[in-house]
Coordinates of C-alpha atoms and ligand atoms in Angstrom, one line a residue:
M1 CA 0.0 0.0 0.0
V2 CA 1.4 3.4 -0.8
K3 CA 2.1 5.6 2.2
S4 CA 1.0 8.8 0.6
F5 CA 0.7 10.4 -2.8
N6 CA -0.1 13.7 -1.2
D7 CA 3.2 15.5 -1.7
N8 CA 5.3 15.9 -4.9
Y9 CA 7.9 13.4 -4.0
N10 CA 5.4 10.7 -3.4
R11 CA 3.3 11.6 -6.4
N12 CA 6.4 11.0 -8.5
Q13 CA 7.1 7.7 -6.9
T14 CA 6.5 4.7 -9.1
A15 CA 3.5 2.7 -8.0
F16 CA 2.9 -1.0 -8.7
S17 CA -0.2 -3.1 -9.0
L18 CA 0.1 -6.4 -7.1
R19 CA -2.6 -9.0 -7.7
M20 CA -3.2 -12.4 -6.2
R21 CA -5.7 -15.1 -7.2
A22 CA -5.9 -18.6 -5.9
S23 CA -8.0 -21.5 -7.0
M24 CA -8.7 -25.2 -6.1
D25 CA -9.7 -27.7 -8.7
G26 CA -10.3 -24.8 -11.2
M27 CA -12.6 -23.0 -8.7
H28 CA -11.7 -19.5 -7.7
I29 CA -11.2 -19.3 -3.9
S30 CA -9.4 -16.1 -3.1
G31 CA -8.0 -12.9 -4.6
A32 CA -6.6 -9.6 -3.6
E33 CA -5.5 -6.3 -5.2
R34 CA -2.9 -3.8 -4.0
I35 CA -1.3 -0.6 -5.3
L36 CA 2.0 0.0 -3.6
S37 CA 5.5 1.3 -3.8
E38 CA 8.4 -1.0 -4.7
D39 CA 9.8 -1.3 -1.1
K40 CA 6.4 -2.8 0.1
L41 CA 6.2 -5.5 -2.6
P42 CA 8.2 -8.3 -0.8
S43 CA 6.3 -8.2 2.5
E44 CA 2.9 -7.8 0.8
L45 CA 3.7 -10.8 -1.5
V46 CA 4.3 -13.0 1.6
S47 CA 1.2 -11.7 3.4
L48 CA -1.0 -12.4 0.3
F49 CA 0.6 -15.9 0.0
N50 CA -0.3 -16.7 3.6
R51 CA -3.8 -15.4 3.0
A52 CA -4.3 -17.5 -0.1
I53 CA -3.3 -20.7 1.7
N54 CA -5.5 -20.0 4.8
H55 CA -8.8 -19.5 3.0
G56 CA -12.0 -21.0 4.6
I57 CA -12.9 -23.0 1.5
G58 CA -9.7 -25.0 1.4
T59 CA -6.1 -25.1 0.3
P60 CA -5.5 -23.8 -3.2
D61 CA -3.6 -25.9 -5.8
E62 CA -2.8 -22.8 -7.9
I63 CA -1.8 -19.3 -6.7
Y64 CA -1.0 -16.6 -9.3
F65 CA 0.7 -13.3 -8.5
S66 CA 1.2 -10.5 -10.9
V67 CA 3.2 -7.3 -10.5
E68 CA 2.8 -4.5 -13.0
E69 CA 4.2 -0.9 -13.0
I70 CA 1.3 1.6 -13.1
K71 CA 1.9 4.0 -16.0
E72 CA -1.6 5.7 -16.1
D73 CA -2.6 8.6 -13.9
I74 CA -4.0 7.5 -10.6
L75 CA -7.6 8.7 -9.7
F76 CA -7.9 9.8 -6.1
A77 CA -11.2 9.3 -4.4
G78 CA -13.3 9.6 -1.2
S79 CA -14.7 6.3 0.1
L80 CA -18.4 5.5 0.1
P81 CA -20.0 5.9 3.6
I82 CA -20.6 2.7 5.5
S83 CA -24.1 1.7 6.9
T84 CA -25.1 -1.6 8.4
I85 CA -28.8 -2.7 8.6
L86 CA -29.9 -4.7 11.6
T87 CA -32.0 -7.6 10.3
E88 CA -33.6 -10.8 11.6
G89 CA -31.9 -13.6 9.8
S90 CA -31.1 -14.3 6.2
E91 CA -34.7 -14.1 4.8
D92 CA -35.2 -10.7 6.3
S93 CA -31.8 -9.6 5.0
R94 CA -32.5 -10.8 1.5
R95 CA -35.9 -9.0 1.5
K96 CA -34.3 -5.8 2.6
T97 CA -31.4 -6.1 0.2
K98 CA -34.0 -6.5 -2.7
E99 CA -35.9 -3.5 -1.4
L100 CA -32.8 -1.4 -1.5
L101 CA -32.0 -2.5 -5.1
K102 CA -35.6 -1.6 -6.1
L103 CA -34.9 1.9 -4.8
H104 CA -32.4 2.1 -7.6
N105 CA -35.1 1.5 -10.2
I106 CA -34.0 -2.0 -10.9
S107 CA -36.9 -4.3 -11.7
E108 CA -37.8 -7.3 -9.5
K109 CA -37.1 -9.6 -12.4
T110 CA -33.5 -8.3 -12.8
I111 CA -32.9 -8.4 -9.1
S112 CA -34.1 -12.0 -8.9
K113 CA -31.9 -13.0 -11.8
A114 CA -28.8 -11.6 -10.0
F115 CA -29.8 -13.4 -6.7
N116 CA -30.5 -16.7 -8.5
D117 CA -27.3 -16.6 -10.5
I118 CA -25.0 -15.9 -7.6
S119 CA -26.8 -18.4 -5.3
K120 CA -26.3 -21.3 -7.7
G121 CA -22.8 -20.3 -8.8
A122 CA -22.9 -17.6 -11.5
S123 CA -20.6 -19.2 -14.1
P124 CA -22.3 -21.4 -16.7
D125 CA -20.8 -24.5 -15.0
S126 CA -22.3 -23.4 -11.7
K127 CA -19.0 -22.5 -10.1
N128 CA -18.2 -19.2 -8.4
M129 CA -16.8 -16.7 -10.8
R130 CA -13.5 -15.0 -10.4
G131 CA -15.1 -11.7 -11.3
A132 CA -18.5 -10.1 -11.3
I133 CA -21.7 -10.5 -13.4
V134 CA -22.6 -7.3 -15.3
I135 CA -26.3 -7.1 -15.7
D136 CA -28.3 -4.6 -17.9
I137 CA -31.0 -3.1 -15.7
D138 CA -33.3 -2.5 -18.7
T139 CA -33.2 -5.9 -20.3
G140 CA -32.0 -8.2 -17.4
E141 CA -29.3 -9.6 -19.8
R142 CA -25.9 -10.5 -18.6
L143 CA -23.3 -8.4 -20.5
E144 CA -19.9 -9.7 -19.3
P145 CA -17.9 -10.8 -22.4
D146 CA -16.7 -14.0 -20.6
P147 CA -19.5 -15.5 -18.5
Y148 CA -17.1 -18.0 -16.9
R149 CA -14.7 -15.4 -15.6
G150 CA -16.9 -12.3 -15.2
V151 CA -15.4 -8.8 -14.9
R152 CA -12.6 -8.5 -12.3
V153 CA -12.1 -5.1 -10.8
S154 CA -8.4 -4.4 -10.5
R155 CA -6.0 -1.6 -9.6
M156 CA -7.5 -0.1 -6.5
D157 CA -6.3 0.4 -2.9
I158 CA -6.3 2.9 -0.1
C159 CA -3.4 5.3 1.0
E160 CA -1.8 4.4 4.3
E161 CA -3.0 7.5 6.1
A162 CA -6.6 7.0 4.8
E163 CA -6.4 3.4 6.0
D164 CA -5.6 4.5 9.5
T165 CA -8.5 7.0 9.4
L166 CA -10.8 4.2 8.1
S167 CA -9.8 1.9 11.0
I168 CA -10.7 4.7 13.5
E169 CA -13.9 5.4 11.7
M170 CA -14.9 1.7 11.6
K171 CA -14.3 1.4 15.3
R172 CA -16.5 4.5 15.9
I173 CA -19.4 2.9 13.9
D174 CA -19.0 -0.6 15.5
T175 CA -17.9 -2.1 12.2
E176 CA -14.8 -4.3 11.8
G177 CA -12.7 -6.4 9.5
L178 CA -10.2 -6.4 6.7
R179 CA -13.0 -7.7 4.4
V180 CA -15.1 -4.6 4.9
K181 CA -12.1 -2.4 4.1
E182 CA -11.3 -4.3 0.9
A183 CA -14.9 -4.5 -0.2
L184 CA -15.4 -0.8 0.5
I185 CA -12.4 0.1 -1.7
L186 CA -13.7 -2.1 -4.5
A187 CA -17.3 -0.8 -4.2
T188 CA -16.0 2.8 -4.2
K189 CA -14.2 2.1 -7.5
V190 CA -17.3 0.3 -8.9
S191 CA -19.5 3.2 -8.1
M192 CA -17.1 5.6 -9.7
A193 CA -17.5 3.7 -13.0
G194 CA -21.2 4.8 -13.1
T195 CA -22.6 1.5 -11.9
V196 CA -26.2 1.9 -10.8
A197 CA -25.7 -0.5 -7.8
E198 CA -23.5 -3.4 -6.8
L199 CA -24.7 -6.6 -5.0
C200 CA -22.2 -8.8 -3.2
W201 CA -21.9 -11.7 -0.8
S202 CA -18.7 -13.7 -0.2
D203 CA -18.0 -17.2 -1.3
N204 CA -16.3 -17.8 2.0
P205 CA -18.5 -20.2 4.0
D206 CA -17.8 -18.4 7.3
Y207 CA -18.6 -14.9 6.1
T208 CA -22.3 -14.3 5.7
T209 CA -22.6 -10.5 5.6
G210 CA -23.3 -9.1 2.1
Y211 CA -23.8 -5.6 0.8
V212 CA -25.4 -3.3 -1.8
A213 CA -23.3 -0.3 -2.8
S214 CA -24.0 2.7 -4.9
K215 CA -23.2 6.4 -5.1
R216 CA -26.7 7.3 -4.0
Y217 CA -26.9 5.1 -0.8
G218 CA -23.3 4.4 0.0
Y219 CA -21.9 1.0 1.1
V220 CA -24.8 -0.8 2.9
R221 CA -24.1 -4.0 4.7
F222 CA -26.7 -6.7 5.5
P223 CA -25.7 -9.4 8.0
D224 CA -26.6 -13.1 7.3
L225 CA -27.3 -12.4 3.6
K226 CA -26.4 -16.1 3.1
K227 CA -26.5 -19.1 5.5
K228 CA -23.3 -20.1 7.3
G229 CA -21.5 -23.0 5.5
D230 CA -22.7 -21.9 2.0
I231 CA -19.7 -21.8 -0.4
K232 CA -21.5 -19.9 -3.1
G233 CA -21.0 -16.2 -3.5
G234 CA -20.4 -13.5 -6.1
R235 CA -20.9 -10.0 -7.3
A236 CA -23.4 -8.4 -9.6
F237 CA -22.9 -4.9 -11.2
F238 CA -26.2 -3.4 -12.3
F239 CA -25.4 -1.4 -15.5
K240 CA -27.5 1.1 -17.4
G241 CA -26.4 2.5 -20.7
Q242 CA -25.8 1.6 -24.3
V243 CA -24.3 -1.9 -24.8
S244 CA -21.7 -0.1 -27.0
D245 CA -20.5 1.6 -23.7
I246 CA -19.8 -1.7 -22.0
Y247 CA -16.2 -1.9 -23.2
S248 CA -15.2 1.5 -21.8
Y249 CA -17.1 0.6 -18.6
I250 CA -15.2 -2.6 -18.2
N251 CA -11.9 -1.0 -19.2
F252 CA -12.4 1.5 -16.3
L253 CA -13.1 -1.3 -13.8
Q254 CA -10.1 -3.4 -14.9
K255 CA -7.5 -0.8 -15.7
R256 CA -8.0 2.6 -14.2
P257 CA -5.9 2.9 -11.0
V258 CA -8.0 4.3 -8.1
L259 CA -6.7 5.2 -4.7
I260 CA -8.9 6.1 -1.7
E261 CA -7.3 9.1 -0.1
R262 CA -10.3 10.4 2.0
V263 CA -12.7 8.6 4.3
T264 CA -16.3 9.6 4.3
Q265 CA -18.1 9.3 7.7
G266 CA -20.4 6.4 8.0
F267 CA -23.1 5.3 10.5
R268 CA -23.6 2.9 13.4
P269 CA -25.8 -0.2 12.7
C270 CA -29.5 0.8 12.5
T271 CA -32.8 -0.6 11.5
W272 CA -34.1 -0.5 7.9
E273 CA -36.7 2.1 8.9
E274 CA -34.0 4.3 10.4
F275 CA -31.9 3.9 7.3
L276 CA -34.8 4.9 5.1
S277 CA -35.7 8.0 7.1
R278 CA -32.0 9.1 7.1
T279 CA -31.8 8.6 3.3
R280 CA -35.1 10.5 2.8
R281 CA -33.5 13.4 4.7
D282 CA -30.8 13.0 2.1
E283 CA -28.0 12.4 4.6
I284 CA -27.3 8.8 3.5
Ligands
LIG1 P1 -15.0 -12.3 -1.8 O1 -15.8 -11.1 -1.2 O2 -13.6 -12.1 -2.0 O3 -15.4 -13.6 -1.1 O4 -15.6 -12.4 -3.3 C1 -16.9 -12.8 -3.6 C2 -17.1 -12.9 -5.0 O5 -17.0 -11.6 -5.6 C3 -16.1 -13.8 -5.7 O6 -16.6 -15.1 -5.8 C4 -16.0 -13.2 -7.1 O7 -17.1 -13.7 -7.9 C5 -16.3 -11.8 -6.9 N1 -15.1 -11.0 -6.8 C6 -14.1 -11.1 -6.0 N2 -13.1 -10.2 -6.2 C7 -13.6 -9.5 -7.3 C8 -13.0 -8.4 -8.0 N3 -11.8 -7.9 -7.8 N4 -13.7 -8.0 -9.1 C9 -14.9 -8.5 -9.4 N5 -15.5 -9.5 -8.7 C10 -14.8 -10.0 -7.7

């Protein structure tokens, strides 16, 4: 992770994209993305290796790392605000998640398609995908060029100072975990691409909290979105636009380097009703 790009010296520093993905019997089980300076590469490689071999699904039989120098300009961003909705079990969570997606003018049919595809394993051979589904909110069609792989968002991270601020902020709002941080970084980049909303739950059988994220409502977590022990998970990006725009959309997600440099204040866990009244007051 880069310490800072806030002064001239650091902005001129070379940044690298480090990526890890691990699989078992051809099934994706874990992945990570970093943007960091050269001196941080060795220690981060070791830490991502340890993470790959200690994944809840099992021990991978293939782990890939890639390191690329970043030549494009980095886009600096503020994170989405975090909210957590208190729910009564997975059915309630699913109902409310769907309600939130409907508030983005996504049809029930398209929402159900995303839920069904992720629940059964979204790739055509019913495995978890390495990347995300892209789904057209007007037609309900899936648009990702490779339906086995999906679209994998890459080249995003958070500056070190902002990460420290995020840790403090997460403590303040009773939210914890590396997963939340990483998903927030990804969701912020996905929202910057113009995505109407993102739906996600993990394929890790021990991690059951999912989320919906968008520019309008922020990063909204739903506990128990899936049942403990379920190894199916994935992401859906709800897209609105011309199909001809899809390549520049995907190119942004895969290639444009984005670094979070500011942390937006979030909210303590609250009921769905409290969340709605807050958003109606336009505070998110
Ligand atoms: P995770 O939250 O890491 O358990 O990932 C859950 C699912 O999200 C994975 O099974 C993938 O389908 C998808 N996913 C993970 N990382 C990415 C990424 N960088 N870009 C797009 N989709 C991803």
